[in-house]
Short mmCIF file of N, CA and C in Angstrom, two decimals:
data_model
loop_
_atom_site.label_atom_id
_atom_site.label_comp_id
_atom_site.label_asym_id
_atom_site.label_seq_id
_atom_site.Cartn_x
_atom_site.Cartn_y
_atom_site.Cartn_z
N MET I 1 88.15 -178.74 -86.24
CA MET I 1 87.39 -178.65 -84.79
C MET I 1 88.13 -178.78 -83.60
N ASP I 2 88.96 -179.70 -83.51
CA ASP I 2 89.63 -179.95 -82.16
C ASP I 2 90.60 -178.78 -81.92
N GLU I 3 91.01 -178.15 -83.04
CA GLU I 3 91.88 -176.72 -82.60
C GLU I 3 91.09 -175.72 -81.84
N MET I 4 89.80 -175.73 -82.60
CA MET I 4 89.11 -174.48 -81.79
C MET I 4 88.81 -174.96 -80.37
N GLU I 5 88.41 -176.23 -79.87
CA GLU I 5 87.87 -176.61 -78.65
C GLU I 5 89.01 -176.21 -77.79
N ASP I 6 90.39 -176.60 -78.23
CA ASP I 6 91.73 -176.43 -77.20
C ASP I 6 91.86 -174.86 -77.21
N GLU I 7 91.27 -173.99 -77.97
CA GLU I 7 91.51 -172.54 -77.79
C GLU I 7 90.94 -171.92 -77.11
N VAL I 8 91.68 -171.01 -76.09
CA VAL I 8 91.14 -170.27 -74.89
C VAL I 8 90.78 -168.97 -75.34
N VAL I 9 89.57 -168.47 -74.90
CA VAL I 9 89.11 -167.19 -75.13
C VAL I 9 88.85 -166.53 -73.91
N MET I 10 89.21 -165.23 -73.54
CA MET I 10 89.23 -164.34 -72.57
C MET I 10 87.99 -163.66 -72.65
N THR I 11 87.36 -163.56 -71.40
CA THR I 11 86.01 -162.94 -71.43
C THR I 11 86.28 -161.42 -70.65
N GLU I 12 85.01 -160.75 -70.52
CA GLU I 12 85.26 -159.61 -70.16
C GLU I 12 85.82 -159.46 -68.51
N GLU I 13 85.10 -160.37 -67.82
CA GLU I 13 85.66 -160.71 -66.55
C GLU I 13 87.11 -161.27 -66.28
N GLY I 14 87.64 -161.29 -67.30
CA GLY I 14 89.11 -161.76 -66.96
C GLY I 14 89.17 -163.43 -66.97
N THR I 15 88.04 -164.19 -67.18
CA THR I 15 88.40 -165.54 -67.13
C THR I 15 88.18 -166.02 -68.44
N THR I 16 88.45 -167.30 -68.46
CA THR I 16 88.53 -168.10 -69.79
C THR I 16 87.07 -168.94 -69.73
N ASP I 17 86.65 -168.92 -71.24
CA ASP I 17 85.19 -169.46 -71.19
C ASP I 17 85.32 -170.71 -70.64
N GLY I 18 84.09 -170.99 -69.86
CA GLY I 18 83.92 -172.35 -69.39
C GLY I 18 84.84 -172.47 -67.96
N GLN I 19 85.61 -171.65 -67.62
CA GLN I 19 86.53 -171.89 -66.55
C GLN I 19 86.19 -170.77 -65.45
N GLU I 20 86.02 -171.22 -64.08
CA GLU I 20 85.72 -170.40 -63.18
C GLU I 20 86.90 -169.45 -62.72
N PRO I 21 86.75 -168.26 -62.28
CA PRO I 21 87.80 -167.31 -61.95
C PRO I 21 88.66 -167.71 -60.79
N GLU I 22 90.01 -166.68 -60.58
CA GLU I 22 90.51 -167.21 -59.71
C GLU I 22 90.31 -167.31 -58.22
N ASN I 23 88.97 -166.49 -58.01
CA ASN I 23 88.58 -166.91 -56.65
C ASN I 23 87.53 -168.07 -56.14
N GLY I 24 87.26 -168.79 -57.31
CA GLY I 24 87.03 -170.03 -57.13
C GLY I 24 85.15 -169.93 -57.33
N LEU I 25 84.50 -168.80 -57.57
CA LEU I 25 83.46 -168.33 -57.85
C LEU I 25 82.94 -168.33 -59.19
N PRO I 26 81.52 -168.70 -59.78
CA PRO I 26 81.46 -168.48 -61.28
C PRO I 26 81.24 -167.07 -61.39
N ASP I 27 81.21 -166.78 -62.84
CA ASP I 27 81.63 -165.61 -63.33
C ASP I 27 80.47 -164.44 -62.52
N GLY I 28 79.40 -164.93 -62.68
CA GLY I 28 78.24 -164.15 -62.06
C GLY I 28 78.38 -163.93 -60.51
N ASP I 29 79.12 -164.89 -59.75
CA ASP I 29 78.86 -164.64 -58.20
C ASP I 29 80.32 -163.81 -57.61
N ASN I 30 80.99 -163.15 -58.28
CA ASN I 30 82.04 -162.19 -57.74
C ASN I 30 81.56 -161.52 -56.68
N PRO I 31 82.23 -161.45 -55.59
CA PRO I 31 81.67 -160.34 -54.58
C PRO I 31 82.07 -158.77 -55.21
N PRO I 32 81.68 -158.03 -54.66
CA PRO I 32 82.12 -156.50 -55.01
C PRO I 32 83.18 -156.17 -53.96
N GLU I 33 84.22 -155.36 -54.75
CA GLU I 33 85.32 -155.10 -54.05
C GLU I 33 85.10 -154.04 -52.91
N ASN I 34 84.21 -153.06 -53.58
CA ASN I 34 83.89 -152.03 -52.29
C ASN I 34 82.35 -151.84 -52.21
N GLY I 35 81.69 -152.93 -52.81
CA GLY I 35 80.13 -152.55 -52.38
C GLY I 35 79.51 -151.89 -53.61
N THR I 36 78.30 -152.28 -53.95
CA THR I 36 77.74 -151.41 -55.07
C THR I 36 76.50 -151.22 -54.63
N PRO I 37 75.83 -149.81 -55.27
CA PRO I 37 74.68 -149.40 -54.98
C PRO I 37 73.27 -150.68 -54.99
N GLU I 38 73.61 -151.26 -56.01
CA GLU I 38 72.40 -152.30 -56.22
C GLU I 38 72.43 -153.34 -55.01
N GLU I 39 73.31 -153.46 -54.54
CA GLU I 39 73.20 -154.51 -53.49
C GLU I 39 72.97 -154.03 -51.95
N GLY I 40 72.74 -152.38 -52.09
CA GLY I 40 72.52 -151.99 -50.66
C GLY I 40 73.59 -151.47 -49.75
N ILE I 41 74.89 -152.25 -50.53
CA ILE I 41 76.04 -151.52 -49.47
C ILE I 41 76.29 -150.39 -50.06
N PRO I 42 76.86 -149.31 -49.18
CA PRO I 42 77.19 -148.14 -49.67
C PRO I 42 78.72 -148.23 -50.22
N VAL I 43 78.84 -147.51 -51.19
CA VAL I 43 79.97 -147.20 -51.97
C VAL I 43 81.08 -146.13 -50.97
N GLU I 44 82.08 -146.46 -50.34
CA GLU I 44 82.91 -145.50 -49.83
C GLU I 44 83.85 -144.97 -50.64
N GLU I 45 84.31 -143.75 -51.29
CA GLU I 45 85.23 -143.20 -51.81
C GLU I 45 86.10 -142.27 -50.92
N THR I 46 87.12 -142.54 -50.45
CA THR I 46 87.97 -141.56 -49.61
C THR I 46 89.29 -141.59 -49.88
N SER I 47 89.95 -140.39 -49.66
CA SER I 47 91.22 -140.19 -50.03
C SER I 47 92.03 -140.47 -48.90
N GLU I 48 91.39 -140.65 -47.54
CA GLU I 48 91.97 -140.72 -46.32
C GLU I 48 92.95 -142.09 -46.35
N GLU I 49 93.98 -141.80 -45.61
CA GLU I 49 94.86 -142.87 -45.36
C GLU I 49 94.45 -143.50 -43.90
N LEU I 50 94.11 -145.00 -44.54
CA LEU I 50 93.78 -145.78 -43.18
C LEU I 50 94.92 -146.07 -42.28
N PRO I 51 94.62 -146.48 -41.00
CA PRO I 51 95.62 -146.95 -40.25
C PRO I 51 96.69 -148.45 -40.89
N GLU I 52 95.93 -149.29 -41.45
CA GLU I 52 96.60 -150.10 -42.07
C GLU I 52 97.72 -149.86 -42.95
N ASP I 53 97.29 -148.59 -43.98
CA ASP I 53 98.18 -148.10 -44.85
C ASP I 53 99.56 -147.39 -44.19
N GLU I 54 99.39 -147.03 -42.92
CA GLU I 54 100.40 -146.21 -42.39
C GLU I 54 101.65 -147.03 -42.13
N ALA I 55 102.50 -146.36 -42.27
CA ALA I 55 104.04 -147.28 -42.17
C ALA I 55 104.15 -147.43 -40.64
N PRO I 56 105.12 -148.33 -39.97
CA PRO I 56 105.29 -148.32 -38.67
C PRO I 56 105.65 -147.36 -38.37
N ALA I 57 105.67 -147.29 -36.66
CA ALA I 57 106.17 -146.15 -36.05
C ALA I 57 107.78 -145.66 -36.24
N GLY I 58 108.58 -146.39 -36.25
CA GLY I 58 109.85 -146.06 -36.65
C GLY I 58 110.23 -146.30 -38.23
N ASP I 59 109.64 -145.64 -39.11
CA ASP I 59 109.77 -145.63 -40.36
C ASP I 59 110.76 -144.65 -40.87
N VAL I 60 110.90 -144.89 -42.11
CA VAL I 60 111.87 -144.09 -43.08
C VAL I 60 111.92 -142.76 -42.85
N GLN I 61 110.51 -142.24 -43.06
CA GLN I 61 110.09 -140.79 -43.18
C GLN I 61 110.50 -140.08 -41.69
N ALA I 62 110.26 -140.44 -40.34
CA ALA I 62 110.57 -139.95 -39.31
C ALA I 62 111.90 -139.84 -38.98
N GLU I 63 112.56 -140.94 -39.63
CA GLU I 63 114.19 -140.89 -39.36
C GLU I 63 114.69 -139.63 -40.18
N GLU I 64 114.15 -139.68 -41.54
CA GLU I 64 114.59 -138.61 -42.35
C GLU I 64 114.16 -137.23 -41.61
N ALA I 65 113.24 -137.10 -41.50
CA ALA I 65 112.70 -135.80 -40.73
C ALA I 65 113.72 -135.31 -39.66
N GLN I 66 113.96 -136.39 -38.89
CA GLN I 66 114.83 -136.16 -37.83
C GLN I 66 116.18 -135.49 -38.51
N GLU I 67 116.60 -136.39 -39.29
CA GLU I 67 117.95 -136.04 -40.15
C GLU I 67 117.89 -134.58 -40.44
N ASN I 68 116.71 -134.26 -41.17
CA ASN I 68 116.55 -132.71 -41.65
C ASN I 68 116.54 -131.72 -40.93
N GLU I 69 116.07 -131.80 -39.47
CA GLU I 69 116.08 -130.71 -38.59
C GLU I 69 117.31 -130.13 -38.20
N PRO I 70 117.35 -129.04 -37.95
CA PRO I 70 118.70 -128.35 -37.63
C PRO I 70 119.14 -128.67 -36.28
N PRO I 71 120.19 -128.65 -36.03
CA PRO I 71 120.65 -129.28 -34.60
C PRO I 71 120.13 -127.93 -33.31
N GLU I 72 119.89 -128.36 -32.37
CA GLU I 72 119.93 -127.15 -31.41
C GLU I 72 120.91 -126.43 -31.39
N TYR I 73 120.58 -124.93 -31.02
CA TYR I 73 121.62 -123.82 -31.02
C TYR I 73 121.54 -123.66 -29.48
N ASN I 74 122.50 -123.72 -28.87
CA ASN I 74 122.76 -123.18 -27.44
C ASN I 74 123.86 -122.01 -27.65
N PRO I 75 123.51 -120.66 -27.68
CA PRO I 75 124.15 -119.75 -27.69
C PRO I 75 124.98 -119.63 -26.37
N THR I 76 126.31 -118.89 -26.60
CA THR I 76 127.27 -118.94 -25.45
C THR I 76 126.87 -117.42 -24.89
N ASP I 77 127.57 -117.79 -23.45
CA ASP I 77 127.27 -116.45 -22.51
C ASP I 77 127.66 -115.01 -23.33
N GLU I 78 128.70 -115.20 -24.14
CA GLU I 78 129.30 -113.89 -24.65
C GLU I 78 128.29 -113.68 -25.66
N GLU I 79 127.58 -114.46 -26.40
CA GLU I 79 126.66 -113.87 -27.36
C GLU I 79 125.51 -113.42 -26.73
N ILE I 80 124.89 -114.01 -25.51
CA ILE I 80 123.68 -113.55 -24.80
C ILE I 80 124.07 -112.07 -24.63
N ALA I 81 125.21 -112.00 -23.97
CA ALA I 81 125.63 -110.51 -23.65
C ALA I 81 125.71 -109.60 -24.71
N GLN I 82 126.09 -109.76 -26.05
CA GLN I 82 126.34 -109.27 -26.91
C GLN I 82 124.56 -108.66 -27.38
N TRP I 83 124.07 -109.96 -27.36
CA TRP I 83 122.55 -109.56 -27.90
C TRP I 83 121.46 -108.71 -26.77
N GLU I 84 122.02 -108.83 -25.43
CA GLU I 84 121.48 -107.99 -24.58
C GLU I 84 122.04 -106.68 -24.83
N ALA I 85 123.29 -106.29 -24.99
CA ALA I 85 123.78 -104.94 -25.14
C ALA I 85 123.16 -104.44 -26.37
N GLU I 86 122.69 -105.18 -27.40
CA GLU I 86 122.45 -104.56 -28.57
C GLU I 86 120.95 -104.20 -28.44
N ARG I 87 120.02 -105.05 -27.80
CA ARG I 87 118.67 -104.70 -27.25
C ARG I 87 118.48 -103.51 -26.46
N GLU I 88 119.50 -103.39 -25.66
CA GLU I 88 119.37 -102.18 -24.61
C GLU I 88 119.70 -100.98 -25.70
N ALA I 89 120.68 -100.94 -26.29
CA ALA I 89 120.96 -100.01 -27.30
C ALA I 89 119.83 -99.53 -28.32
N GLU I 90 118.98 -100.82 -28.70
CA GLU I 90 117.95 -100.33 -29.71
C GLU I 90 116.95 -99.79 -28.73
N GLU I 91 116.75 -99.97 -27.53
CA GLU I 91 115.53 -99.37 -26.65
C GLU I 91 115.78 -98.19 -26.24
N GLU I 92 117.19 -97.73 -25.99
CA GLU I 92 117.69 -96.34 -25.64
C GLU I 92 117.50 -95.42 -26.60
N ALA I 93 117.63 -96.00 -28.11
CA ALA I 93 117.47 -95.21 -29.30
C ALA I 93 116.36 -94.88 -29.50
N THR I 94 115.27 -95.89 -29.38
CA THR I 94 113.72 -95.74 -29.42
C THR I 94 113.35 -94.74 -28.16
N ILE I 95 113.78 -94.79 -27.20
CA ILE I 95 113.41 -93.84 -26.07
C ILE I 95 114.05 -92.42 -26.10
N ALA I 96 115.19 -92.37 -26.63
CA ALA I 96 116.05 -91.01 -26.33
C ALA I 96 114.97 -89.96 -26.99
N PRO I 97 114.19 -90.00 -28.07
CA PRO I 97 113.57 -88.67 -28.45
C PRO I 97 112.55 -88.05 -27.47
N TYR I 98 111.82 -89.17 -26.60
CA TYR I 98 110.92 -88.91 -25.61
C TYR I 98 111.59 -88.53 -24.22
N LEU I 99 112.69 -89.02 -24.17
CA LEU I 99 113.62 -88.37 -23.01
C LEU I 99 113.75 -87.08 -23.35
N ALA I 100 114.41 -86.61 -24.39
CA ALA I 100 114.81 -85.30 -24.69
C ALA I 100 113.73 -84.42 -24.85
N ALA I 101 112.59 -84.62 -25.43
CA ALA I 101 111.37 -83.69 -25.17
C ALA I 101 110.82 -83.54 -23.69
N ALA I 102 111.10 -84.40 -22.81
CA ALA I 102 110.98 -84.47 -21.55
C ALA I 102 111.54 -83.27 -20.72
N ALA I 103 112.97 -83.52 -21.16
CA ALA I 103 114.07 -82.61 -20.57
C ALA I 103 113.62 -81.30 -21.02
N GLN I 104 113.33 -81.14 -22.28
CA GLN I 104 113.10 -79.66 -22.54
C GLN I 104 111.93 -79.33 -21.90
N ARG I 105 110.79 -80.02 -21.78
CA ARG I 105 109.91 -79.27 -21.20
C ARG I 105 110.11 -78.97 -19.67
N ARG I 106 111.05 -79.73 -18.93
CA ARG I 106 111.39 -79.71 -17.61
C ARG I 106 112.26 -78.17 -17.67
N GLU I 107 112.99 -78.20 -18.73
CA GLU I 107 113.83 -76.71 -18.71
C GLU I 107 112.98 -75.68 -18.81
N ALA I 108 111.95 -75.73 -19.94
CA ALA I 108 111.04 -74.85 -19.99
C ALA I 108 109.99 -74.14 -18.89
N ALA I 109 109.85 -75.49 -18.31
CA ALA I 109 109.17 -75.21 -16.64
C ALA I 109 109.90 -74.34 -15.93
N GLU I 110 110.98 -74.66 -15.64
CA GLU I 110 111.87 -74.15 -15.00
C GLU I 110 112.04 -72.41 -15.23
N LEU I 111 112.22 -72.40 -16.60
CA LEU I 111 112.60 -70.85 -16.97
C LEU I 111 111.02 -69.94 -16.69
N VAL I 112 110.05 -70.73 -16.74
CA VAL I 112 108.85 -69.94 -16.48
C VAL I 112 108.47 -69.76 -14.98
N VAL I 113 109.20 -70.65 -13.98
CA VAL I 113 109.28 -70.33 -12.65
C VAL I 113 110.12 -69.49 -12.24
N GLU I 114 111.20 -69.34 -13.10
CA GLU I 114 112.07 -68.39 -12.52
C GLU I 114 111.65 -66.89 -13.02
N HIS I 115 110.87 -66.96 -14.29
CA HIS I 115 110.39 -65.75 -14.57
C HIS I 115 109.14 -65.09 -13.88
N ASP I 116 108.31 -66.19 -13.40
CA ASP I 116 107.44 -65.75 -12.40
C ASP I 116 107.93 -65.17 -11.28
N GLU I 117 108.93 -66.10 -10.65
CA GLU I 117 109.38 -65.45 -9.44
C GLU I 117 110.18 -63.95 -9.53
N ALA I 118 110.47 -63.79 -10.72
CA ALA I 118 111.57 -62.41 -11.09
C ALA I 118 110.33 -61.39 -11.08
N ILE I 119 109.03 -61.80 -11.48
CA ILE I 119 108.03 -60.62 -11.67
C ILE I 119 107.09 -60.45 -10.50
N LEU I 120 107.16 -61.62 -9.56
CA LEU I 120 106.36 -61.27 -8.12
C LEU I 120 107.44 -60.49 -7.34
N LEU I 121 108.59 -60.37 -7.67
CA LEU I 121 109.69 -59.89 -6.77
C LEU I 121 109.77 -58.53 -7.37
N LEU I 122 109.45 -58.27 -8.60
CA LEU I 122 109.38 -56.80 -8.91
C LEU I 122 108.12 -56.03 -8.52
N LEU I 123 107.21 -57.14 -8.50
CA LEU I 123 105.68 -56.50 -7.99
C LEU I 123 105.76 -56.16 -6.49
N TYR I 124 106.20 -57.02 -5.89
CA TYR I 124 106.79 -56.64 -4.55
C TYR I 124 107.50 -55.35 -4.25
N GLU I 125 108.64 -55.21 -4.96
CA GLU I 125 109.59 -54.18 -4.83
C GLU I 125 108.55 -53.05 -5.06
N SER I 126 107.83 -53.02 -6.09
CA SER I 126 107.33 -51.77 -6.69
C SER I 126 106.09 -51.35 -5.72
N ALA I 127 105.51 -52.61 -5.25
CA ALA I 127 104.50 -52.21 -3.98
C ALA I 127 105.08 -51.72 -3.06
N GLN I 128 106.17 -52.35 -2.46
CA GLN I 128 106.72 -51.75 -1.14
C GLN I 128 107.17 -50.22 -1.70
N ALA I 129 107.60 -49.94 -2.61
CA ALA I 129 108.30 -48.43 -3.21
C ALA I 129 107.04 -47.59 -3.04
N ALA I 130 105.71 -48.08 -3.57
CA ALA I 130 104.59 -47.26 -3.40
C ALA I 130 104.18 -46.90 -2.03
N LEU I 131 104.26 -47.78 -1.38
CA LEU I 131 103.77 -47.74 0.21
C LEU I 131 104.98 -46.69 0.82
N GLU I 132 105.99 -46.63 0.91
CA GLU I 132 106.87 -45.98 1.30
C GLU I 132 106.82 -44.45 1.01
N LYS I 133 106.17 -44.18 -0.47
CA LYS I 133 106.05 -42.88 -0.80
C LYS I 133 104.95 -42.33 0.00
N GLU I 134 103.85 -43.11 0.19
CA GLU I 134 102.53 -42.53 0.45
C GLU I 134 102.55 -42.22 1.99
N GLY I 135 103.48 -43.40 2.63
CA GLY I 135 103.63 -43.20 4.04
C GLY I 135 104.62 -42.32 4.44
N GLY I 136 105.53 -41.99 3.75
CA GLY I 136 106.44 -41.34 4.21
C GLY I 136 107.45 -40.35 4.44
#
């Protein structure tokens, strides 16, 4: 029987029979970790990281992020000039069909003007010839 008294049995709360838990309170007096609805304390369940959970400002993740960033690229004047030339060539290639169409319209308009002037001259000359025959 003495052996039975010396044997320690663990209870559900994680304490041994007859002993107080690690926090020094009897088994039924353990404070809730996050509050329970029975006590009127709202239970908060969140996945947000609280400020105390965050690492200090100079943490390893920030340093790794800086290491993984590509270095700043400063193009040379030659590269900039080449890019400008390529951009201008692309712009000219884009505009070229419109410029060609405008030139064709201009040429067509000039032909119409020349044609109209030739017809006017012909009508004038024929009217002059008719007047000379009548008056003549």
